Coordinates of C-alpha atoms in Angstrom, one line a residue:
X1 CA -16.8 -16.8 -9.5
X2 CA -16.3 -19.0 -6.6
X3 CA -12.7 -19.4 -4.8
X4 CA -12.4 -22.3 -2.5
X5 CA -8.5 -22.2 0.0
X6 CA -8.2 -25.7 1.1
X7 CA -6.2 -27.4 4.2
X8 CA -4.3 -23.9 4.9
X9 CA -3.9 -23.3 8.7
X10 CA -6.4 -20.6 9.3
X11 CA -5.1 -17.9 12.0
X12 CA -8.2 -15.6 12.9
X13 CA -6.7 -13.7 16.1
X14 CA -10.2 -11.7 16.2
X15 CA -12.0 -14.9 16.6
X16 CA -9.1 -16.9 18.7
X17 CA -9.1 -18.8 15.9
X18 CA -5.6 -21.3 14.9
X19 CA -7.0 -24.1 12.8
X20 CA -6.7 -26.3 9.5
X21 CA -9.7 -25.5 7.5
X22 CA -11.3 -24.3 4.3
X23 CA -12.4 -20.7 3.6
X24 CA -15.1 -20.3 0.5
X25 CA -15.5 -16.8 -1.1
X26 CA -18.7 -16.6 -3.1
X27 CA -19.3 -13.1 -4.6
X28 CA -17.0 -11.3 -2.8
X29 CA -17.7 -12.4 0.3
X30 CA -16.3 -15.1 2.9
X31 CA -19.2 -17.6 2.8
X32 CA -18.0 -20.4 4.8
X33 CA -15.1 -21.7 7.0
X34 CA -14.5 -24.8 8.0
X35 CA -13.7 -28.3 7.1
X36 CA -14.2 -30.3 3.8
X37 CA -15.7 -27.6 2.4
X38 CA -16.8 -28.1 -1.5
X39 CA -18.2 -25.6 -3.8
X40 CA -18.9 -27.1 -7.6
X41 CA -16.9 -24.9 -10.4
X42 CA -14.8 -23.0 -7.7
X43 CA -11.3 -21.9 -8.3
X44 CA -9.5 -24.5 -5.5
X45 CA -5.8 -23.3 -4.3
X46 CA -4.2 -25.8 -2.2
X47 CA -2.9 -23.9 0.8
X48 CA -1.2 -26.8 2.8
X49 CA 1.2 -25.7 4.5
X50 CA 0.5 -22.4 4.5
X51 CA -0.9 -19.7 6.6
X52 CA -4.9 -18.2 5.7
X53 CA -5.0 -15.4 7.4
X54 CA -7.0 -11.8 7.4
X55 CA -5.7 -9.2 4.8
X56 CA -2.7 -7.9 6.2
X57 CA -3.2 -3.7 6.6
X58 CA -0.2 -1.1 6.4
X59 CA -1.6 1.9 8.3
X60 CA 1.8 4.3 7.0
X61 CA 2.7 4.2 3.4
X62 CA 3.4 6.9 1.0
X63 CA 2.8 6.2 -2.2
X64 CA 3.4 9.3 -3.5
X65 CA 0.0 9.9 -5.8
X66 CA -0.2 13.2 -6.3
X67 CA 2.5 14.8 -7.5
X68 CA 5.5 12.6 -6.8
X69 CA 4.4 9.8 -9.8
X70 CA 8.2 9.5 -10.7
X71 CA 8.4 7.9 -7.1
X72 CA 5.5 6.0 -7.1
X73 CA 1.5 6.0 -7.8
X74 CA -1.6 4.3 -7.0
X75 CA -1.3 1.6 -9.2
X76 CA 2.2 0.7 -8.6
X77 CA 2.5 1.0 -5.3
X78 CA -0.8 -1.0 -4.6
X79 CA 1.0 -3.5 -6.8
X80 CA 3.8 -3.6 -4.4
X81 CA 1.6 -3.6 -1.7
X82 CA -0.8 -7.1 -3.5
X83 CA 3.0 -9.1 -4.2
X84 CA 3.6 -8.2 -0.4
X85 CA 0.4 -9.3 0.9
X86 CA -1.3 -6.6 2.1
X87 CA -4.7 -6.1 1.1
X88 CA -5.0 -2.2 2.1
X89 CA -2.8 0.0 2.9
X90 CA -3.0 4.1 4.2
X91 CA -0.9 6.1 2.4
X92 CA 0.4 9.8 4.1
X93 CA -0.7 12.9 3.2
X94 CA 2.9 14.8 2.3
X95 CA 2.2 14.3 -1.3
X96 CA 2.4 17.7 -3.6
X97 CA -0.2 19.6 -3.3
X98 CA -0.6 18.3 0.5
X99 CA -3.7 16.5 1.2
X100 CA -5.2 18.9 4.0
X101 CA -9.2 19.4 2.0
X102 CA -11.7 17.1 1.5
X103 CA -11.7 18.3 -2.5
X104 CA -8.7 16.5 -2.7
X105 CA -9.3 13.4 -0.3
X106 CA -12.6 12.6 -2.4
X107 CA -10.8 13.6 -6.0
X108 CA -7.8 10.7 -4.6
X109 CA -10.5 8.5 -3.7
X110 CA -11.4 8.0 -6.6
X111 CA -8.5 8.1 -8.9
X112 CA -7.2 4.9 -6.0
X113 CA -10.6 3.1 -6.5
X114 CA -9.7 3.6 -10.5
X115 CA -6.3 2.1 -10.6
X116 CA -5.3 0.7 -7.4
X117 CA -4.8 -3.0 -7.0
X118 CA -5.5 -3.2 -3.2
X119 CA -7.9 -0.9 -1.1
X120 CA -6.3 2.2 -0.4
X121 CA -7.2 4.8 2.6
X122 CA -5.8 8.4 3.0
X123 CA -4.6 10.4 6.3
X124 CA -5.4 13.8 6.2
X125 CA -2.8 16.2 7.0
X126 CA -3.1 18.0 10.7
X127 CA -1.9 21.7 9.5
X128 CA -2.1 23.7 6.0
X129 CA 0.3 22.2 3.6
X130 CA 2.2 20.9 6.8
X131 CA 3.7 24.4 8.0
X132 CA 2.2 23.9 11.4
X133 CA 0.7 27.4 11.7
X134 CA -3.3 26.7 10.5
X135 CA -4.9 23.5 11.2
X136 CA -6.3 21.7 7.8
X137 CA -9.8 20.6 7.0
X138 CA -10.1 18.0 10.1
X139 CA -13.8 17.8 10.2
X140 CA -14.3 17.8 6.0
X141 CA -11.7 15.4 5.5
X142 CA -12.9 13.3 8.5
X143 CA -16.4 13.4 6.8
X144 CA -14.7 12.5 3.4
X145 CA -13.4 9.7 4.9
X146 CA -10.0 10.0 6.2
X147 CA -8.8 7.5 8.5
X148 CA -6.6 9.7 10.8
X149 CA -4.4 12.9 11.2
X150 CA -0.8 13.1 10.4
X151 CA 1.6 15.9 9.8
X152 CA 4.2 12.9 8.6
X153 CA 7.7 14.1 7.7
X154 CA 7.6 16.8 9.7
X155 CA 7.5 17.3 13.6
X156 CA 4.4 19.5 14.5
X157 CA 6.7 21.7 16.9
X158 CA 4.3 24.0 18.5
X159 CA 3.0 22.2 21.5
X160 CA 0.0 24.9 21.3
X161 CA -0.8 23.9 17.9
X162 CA -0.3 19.5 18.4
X163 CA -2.7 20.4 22.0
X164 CA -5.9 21.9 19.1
X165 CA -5.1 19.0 16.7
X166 CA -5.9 16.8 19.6
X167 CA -8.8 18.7 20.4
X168 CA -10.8 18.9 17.1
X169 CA -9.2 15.4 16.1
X170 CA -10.9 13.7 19.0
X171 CA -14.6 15.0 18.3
X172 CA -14.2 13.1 14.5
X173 CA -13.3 10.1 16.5
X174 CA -9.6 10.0 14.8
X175 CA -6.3 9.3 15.7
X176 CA -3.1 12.4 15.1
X177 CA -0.2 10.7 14.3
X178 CA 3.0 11.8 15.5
X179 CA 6.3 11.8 13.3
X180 CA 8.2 12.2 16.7
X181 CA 11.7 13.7 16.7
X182 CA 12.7 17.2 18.0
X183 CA 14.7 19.0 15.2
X184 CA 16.6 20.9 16.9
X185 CA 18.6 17.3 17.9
X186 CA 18.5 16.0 14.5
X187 CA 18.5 18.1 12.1
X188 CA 21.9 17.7 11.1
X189 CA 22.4 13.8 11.7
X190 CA 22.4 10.8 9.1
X191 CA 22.0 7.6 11.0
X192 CA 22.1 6.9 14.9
X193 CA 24.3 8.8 17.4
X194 CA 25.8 5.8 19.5
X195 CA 28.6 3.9 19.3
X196 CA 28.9 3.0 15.3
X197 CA 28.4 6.9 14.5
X198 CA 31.5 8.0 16.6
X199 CA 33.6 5.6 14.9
X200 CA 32.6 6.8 11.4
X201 CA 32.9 10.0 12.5
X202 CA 28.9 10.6 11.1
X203 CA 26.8 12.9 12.6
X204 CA 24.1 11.3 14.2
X205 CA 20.1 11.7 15.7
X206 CA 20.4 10.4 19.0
X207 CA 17.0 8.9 20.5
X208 CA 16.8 11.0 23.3
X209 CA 15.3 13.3 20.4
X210 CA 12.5 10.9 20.0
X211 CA 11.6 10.1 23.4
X212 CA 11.3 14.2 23.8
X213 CA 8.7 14.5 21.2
X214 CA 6.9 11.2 22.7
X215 CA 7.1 12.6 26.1
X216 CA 5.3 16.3 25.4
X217 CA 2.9 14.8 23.1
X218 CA 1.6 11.8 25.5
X219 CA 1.4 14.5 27.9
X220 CA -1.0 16.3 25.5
X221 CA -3.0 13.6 25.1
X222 CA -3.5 13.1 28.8
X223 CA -4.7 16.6 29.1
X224 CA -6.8 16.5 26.1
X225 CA -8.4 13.3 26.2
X226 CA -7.6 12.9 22.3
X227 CA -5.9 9.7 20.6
X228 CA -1.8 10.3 20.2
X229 CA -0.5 7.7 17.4
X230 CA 3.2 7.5 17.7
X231 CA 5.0 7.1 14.5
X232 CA 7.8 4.3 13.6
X233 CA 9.0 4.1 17.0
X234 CA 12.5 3.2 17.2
X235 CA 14.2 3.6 20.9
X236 CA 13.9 2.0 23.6
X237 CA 12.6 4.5 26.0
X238 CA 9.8 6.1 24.0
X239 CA 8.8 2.0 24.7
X240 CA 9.2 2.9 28.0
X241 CA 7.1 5.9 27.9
X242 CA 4.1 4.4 25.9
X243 CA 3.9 1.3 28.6
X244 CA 3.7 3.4 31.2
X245 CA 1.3 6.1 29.5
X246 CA -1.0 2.9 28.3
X247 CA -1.0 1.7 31.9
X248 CA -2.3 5.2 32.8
X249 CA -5.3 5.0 30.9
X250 CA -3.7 7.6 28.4
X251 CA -4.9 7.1 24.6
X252 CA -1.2 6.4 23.5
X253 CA -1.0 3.8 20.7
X254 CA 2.3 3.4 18.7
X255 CA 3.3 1.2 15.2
X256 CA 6.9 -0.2 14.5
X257 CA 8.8 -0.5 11.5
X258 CA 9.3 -4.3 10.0
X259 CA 12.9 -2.7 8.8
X260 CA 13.6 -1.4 12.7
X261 CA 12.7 -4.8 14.1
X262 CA 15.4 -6.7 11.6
X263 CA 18.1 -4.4 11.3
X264 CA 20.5 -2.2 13.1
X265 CA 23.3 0.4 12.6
X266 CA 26.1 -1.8 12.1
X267 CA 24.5 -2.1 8.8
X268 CA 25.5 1.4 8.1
X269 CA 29.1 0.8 8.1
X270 CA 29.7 0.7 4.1
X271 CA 27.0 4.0 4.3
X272 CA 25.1 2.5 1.9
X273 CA 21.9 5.1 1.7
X274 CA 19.5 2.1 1.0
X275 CA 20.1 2.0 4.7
X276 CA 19.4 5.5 5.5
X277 CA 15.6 6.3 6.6
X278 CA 14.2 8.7 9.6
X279 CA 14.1 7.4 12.2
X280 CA 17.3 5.8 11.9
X281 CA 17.6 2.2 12.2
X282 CA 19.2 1.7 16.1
X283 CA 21.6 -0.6 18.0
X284 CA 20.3 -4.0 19.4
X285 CA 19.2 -2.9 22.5
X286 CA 17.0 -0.5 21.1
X287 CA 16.0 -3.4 18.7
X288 CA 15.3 -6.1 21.1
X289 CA 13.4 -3.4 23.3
X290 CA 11.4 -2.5 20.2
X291 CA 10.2 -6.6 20.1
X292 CA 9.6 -6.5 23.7
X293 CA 7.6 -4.0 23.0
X294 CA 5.5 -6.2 20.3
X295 CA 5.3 -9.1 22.7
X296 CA 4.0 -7.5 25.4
X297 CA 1.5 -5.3 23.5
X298 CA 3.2 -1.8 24.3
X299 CA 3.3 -1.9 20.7
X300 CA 0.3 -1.7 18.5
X301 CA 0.9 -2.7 15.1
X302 CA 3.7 -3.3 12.4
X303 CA 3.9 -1.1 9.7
X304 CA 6.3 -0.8 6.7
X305 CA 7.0 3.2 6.5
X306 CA 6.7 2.2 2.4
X307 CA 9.0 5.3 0.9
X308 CA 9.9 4.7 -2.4
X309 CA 12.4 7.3 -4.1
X310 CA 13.6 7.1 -7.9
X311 CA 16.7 5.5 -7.8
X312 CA 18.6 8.2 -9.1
X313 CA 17.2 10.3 -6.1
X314 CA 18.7 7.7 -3.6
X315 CA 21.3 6.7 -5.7
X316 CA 23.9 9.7 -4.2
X317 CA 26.2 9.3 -1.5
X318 CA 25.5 8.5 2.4
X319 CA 25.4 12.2 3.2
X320 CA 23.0 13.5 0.3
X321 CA 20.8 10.3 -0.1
X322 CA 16.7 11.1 1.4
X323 CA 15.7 8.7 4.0
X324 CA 13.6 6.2 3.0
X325 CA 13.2 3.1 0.7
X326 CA 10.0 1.1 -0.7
X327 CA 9.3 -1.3 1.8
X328 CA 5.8 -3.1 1.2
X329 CA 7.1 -6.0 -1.0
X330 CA 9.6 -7.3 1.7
X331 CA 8.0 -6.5 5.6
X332 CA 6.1 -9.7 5.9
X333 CA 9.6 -11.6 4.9
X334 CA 11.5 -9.5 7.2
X335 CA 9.1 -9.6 9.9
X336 CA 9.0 -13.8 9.9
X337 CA 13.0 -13.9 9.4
X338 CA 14.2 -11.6 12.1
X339 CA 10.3 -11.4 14.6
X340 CA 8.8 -14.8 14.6
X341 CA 9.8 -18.1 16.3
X342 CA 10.8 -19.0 19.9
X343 CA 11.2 -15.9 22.3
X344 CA 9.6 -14.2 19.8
X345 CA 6.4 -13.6 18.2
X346 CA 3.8 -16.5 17.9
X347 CA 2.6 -16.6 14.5
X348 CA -0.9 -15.4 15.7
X349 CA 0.9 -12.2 17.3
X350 CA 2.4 -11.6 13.7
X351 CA -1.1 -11.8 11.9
X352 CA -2.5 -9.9 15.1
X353 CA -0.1 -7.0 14.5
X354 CA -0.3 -6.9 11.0
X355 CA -3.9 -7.2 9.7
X356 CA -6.7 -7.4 13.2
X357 CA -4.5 -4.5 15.3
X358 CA -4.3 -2.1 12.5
X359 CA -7.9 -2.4 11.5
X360 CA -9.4 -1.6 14.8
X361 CA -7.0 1.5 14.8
X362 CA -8.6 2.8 11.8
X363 CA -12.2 1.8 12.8
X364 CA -12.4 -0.6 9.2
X365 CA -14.7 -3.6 9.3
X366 CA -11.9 -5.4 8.4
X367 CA -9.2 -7.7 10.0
X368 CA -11.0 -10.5 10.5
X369 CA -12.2 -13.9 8.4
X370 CA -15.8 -14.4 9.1
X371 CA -19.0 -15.5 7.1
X372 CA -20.5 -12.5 5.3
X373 CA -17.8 -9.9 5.4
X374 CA -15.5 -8.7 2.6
X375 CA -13.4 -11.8 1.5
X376 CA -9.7 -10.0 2.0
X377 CA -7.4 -12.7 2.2
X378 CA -3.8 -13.1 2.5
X379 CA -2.2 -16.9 2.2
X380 CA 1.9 -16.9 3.3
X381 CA 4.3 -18.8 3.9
X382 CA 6.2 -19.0 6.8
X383 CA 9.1 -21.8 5.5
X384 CA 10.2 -20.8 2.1
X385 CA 13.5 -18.8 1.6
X386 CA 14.0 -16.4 -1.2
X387 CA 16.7 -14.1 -1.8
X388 CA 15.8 -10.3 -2.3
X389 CA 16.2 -9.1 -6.3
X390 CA 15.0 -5.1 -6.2
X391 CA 14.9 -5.7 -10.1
X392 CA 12.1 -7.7 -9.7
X393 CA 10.0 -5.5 -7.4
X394 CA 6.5 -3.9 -8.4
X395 CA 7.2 -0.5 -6.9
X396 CA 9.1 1.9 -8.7
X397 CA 11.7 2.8 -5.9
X398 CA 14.1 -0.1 -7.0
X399 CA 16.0 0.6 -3.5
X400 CA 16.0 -1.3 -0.4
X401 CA 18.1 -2.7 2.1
X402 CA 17.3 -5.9 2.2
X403 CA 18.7 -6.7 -1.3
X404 CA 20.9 -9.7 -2.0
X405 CA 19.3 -10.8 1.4
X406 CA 17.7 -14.3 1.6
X407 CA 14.4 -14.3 3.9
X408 CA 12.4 -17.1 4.9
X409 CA 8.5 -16.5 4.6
X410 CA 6.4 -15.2 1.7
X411 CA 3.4 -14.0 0.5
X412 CA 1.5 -17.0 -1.4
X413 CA -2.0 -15.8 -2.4
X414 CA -3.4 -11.9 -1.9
X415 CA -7.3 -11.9 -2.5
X416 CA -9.2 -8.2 -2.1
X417 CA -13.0 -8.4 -2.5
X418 CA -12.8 -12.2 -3.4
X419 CA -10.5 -11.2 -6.3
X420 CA -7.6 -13.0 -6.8
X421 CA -5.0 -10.3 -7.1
X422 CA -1.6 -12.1 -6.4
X423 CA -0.5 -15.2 -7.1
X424 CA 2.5 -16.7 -6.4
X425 CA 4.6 -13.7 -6.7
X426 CA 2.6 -12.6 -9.8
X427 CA 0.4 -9.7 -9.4
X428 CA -2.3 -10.4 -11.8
X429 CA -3.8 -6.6 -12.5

């Protein structure tokens, strides 16, 4: 079957590409773009108005498959992930049993290709079941197809052990990606140490703990040569750090948090735990620092840290809640609300960041609308205000912080392979 977008402004960053037009999909496949297109029997959606832009790619989601089903599995959180827009995500590898062989990567594989709605790639773990003593399958799991190294959840706290990772990851032409806070400053905080904190008299993780863990591990990579990825940044001075390392020549890339760009710790103040997520949401500085960051391209991509927990899990008060909260249906919204406009990000930096960037970090032949390759689409809006109803989500962690909140921007139209597998809020497998 034929699909036929008409009149939508196409934005194609990877092509320098901001234009109305038509895009035809014909067998999967993007087989033409551009103006007053017509295809005889094709499905037509009229996309005026609207943005046609490359599948939008979250390079950090956990969606919990195996193991953790009560949280969240293939099929629902690649449902999530459809109503949200994105047409592939990567999803962590501290699932139970940890995904450090390449049994398991190929066994996941296929169980994602079986009952996933969206295309789904796995990070192999960096150590044994993520105890930082023995370093996992790298090569195997790099020849099975991983799309990077990452010990997430847990700081890899020997530098000895993070200097081999870097080693070994860089001859499989991967990236190690760095869940970056020292312990030893955090272990007993809840939210960010600053100003808010004191006054509610919460123990907090300060950001000096993040910019230590940046700070050793970009030094790694300048003596190893290999690819540091750092994780959900959120303080100002690991920005700092990664601008200058990147202006070095050092292979320092670094993702940001759709949630971290909207929201800060004032939030915190009625310790609801739907706002309670590692690493903590900041204060404005650290906020408006984190968008600087975007603009000027310290910043590599926008991810949604998608961590769905069953809701009587999260459901507990401030001080016992997990960190965490299922993300993937509300970043594009949240990103467009609180990124995008004047002083901000251009709507091609948005697209940029959330589909073209991220592809080229994972090496996919993807990110990009152009005749012949895989027609994975994503049609939004960037006008249309909706308030947030959890009830209605896809994913099965029915917890998140922007609830009750009315965004402007939406995903319209999520096609994967030339399928049509979201429609107007309605995911349609």
């Amino acid at each position: 079957m034929s699909l036929l977008i008409k009149h939508g402004t196409v934005v194609n960053p990877a092509k320098g590409q901001h234009e109305i037009a038509d895009v035809l999909v014909e067998n999967g496949k993007i087989a033409a773009i551009g103006k007053d297109l017509s295809k005889e029997g094709a499905q037509v959606y009229d996309a005026t108005g609207l943005i046609v832009a490359p599948g939008l790619i979250d390079i950090h989601t956990h969606l919990r498959e195996p193991g953790q089903e009560a949280k969240e599995d293939f099929h629902s959180g690649t449902q999530a992930a459809a109503a949200g827009g994105f047409t592939r995500v990567a999803t962590m590898a501290n699932t139970k049993p940890v995904v450090d062989n390449a049994a398991l990567v190929r066994g996941l594989q296929k169980q994602a290709e079986l009952t996933g709605v969206v295309k789904v790639e796995f990070m192999g773990a960096v150590s044994k079941n993520l105890e930082g003593k023995e370093l996992a399958e790298l090569g195997d799991m790099a020849e099975a197809g991983v799309v990077g190294f990452s010990d997430d959840g847990h700081y890899v706290e020997s530098a000895a052990f993070m200097r081999r990772a870097l080693e070994y990851s860089q001859m499989f032409n991967r990236m190690v990606i760095d869940h970056a806070e020292e312990t030893t400053l955090t272990k007993h905080g809840h939210m960010h140490e600053g100003f808010v904190s004191y006054e509610l008299g919460v123990a907090g993780r300060p950001a000096v703990a993040e910019d230590m863990a940046v700070a050793r591990d970009i030094m790694l990579a300048d003596m190893t040569g290999g690819h540091i990825h750092i994780a959900h940044v959120s303080s100002k001075n690991t920005v700092d750090l990664v601008r200058e390392a990147k202006a070095k020549g050092i292979q320092v890339t670094c993702e940001v948090t759709s949630q971290h760009l909207s929201l800060t710790d004032e939030y915190l103040r009625e310790y609801n735990p739907a706002f309670k997520m590692a690493p903590p949401i900041r204060s404005e500085d650290h906020r408006q620092a984190l968008l600087e960051g975007l603009k000027d391209g310290t910043i590599d991509c926008i991810i949604t840290d998608h961590a769905p927990h069953a809701y009587e899990d999260k459901d507990h008060e401030f001080y016992c809640a997990p960190n965490g909260f299922s993300g993937l249906e509300t970043s594009l919204a949240a990103v467009i609300t609180n990124a995008y406009g004047p002083d901000k990000l251009s709507i091609d930096e948005v697209v940029y960041h959330m589909s073209t960037r991220p592809a080229e970090l994972l090496h996919l032949d993807a990110g990009v609308l152009e005749v012949g390759k895989d027609a994975d689409i994503t049609v939004f809006s960037t006008e249309e205000t909706w308030v947030v109803d959890r009830n209605q989500f896809y994913t099965k962690g029915k917890m998140s912080p922007f609830d009750g909140m009315t965004l402007t921007g939406r995903a319209k139209l999520t096609v994967v392979n030339g399928e049509v597998v979201m429609k107007e809020g309605e995911v349609l497998r």
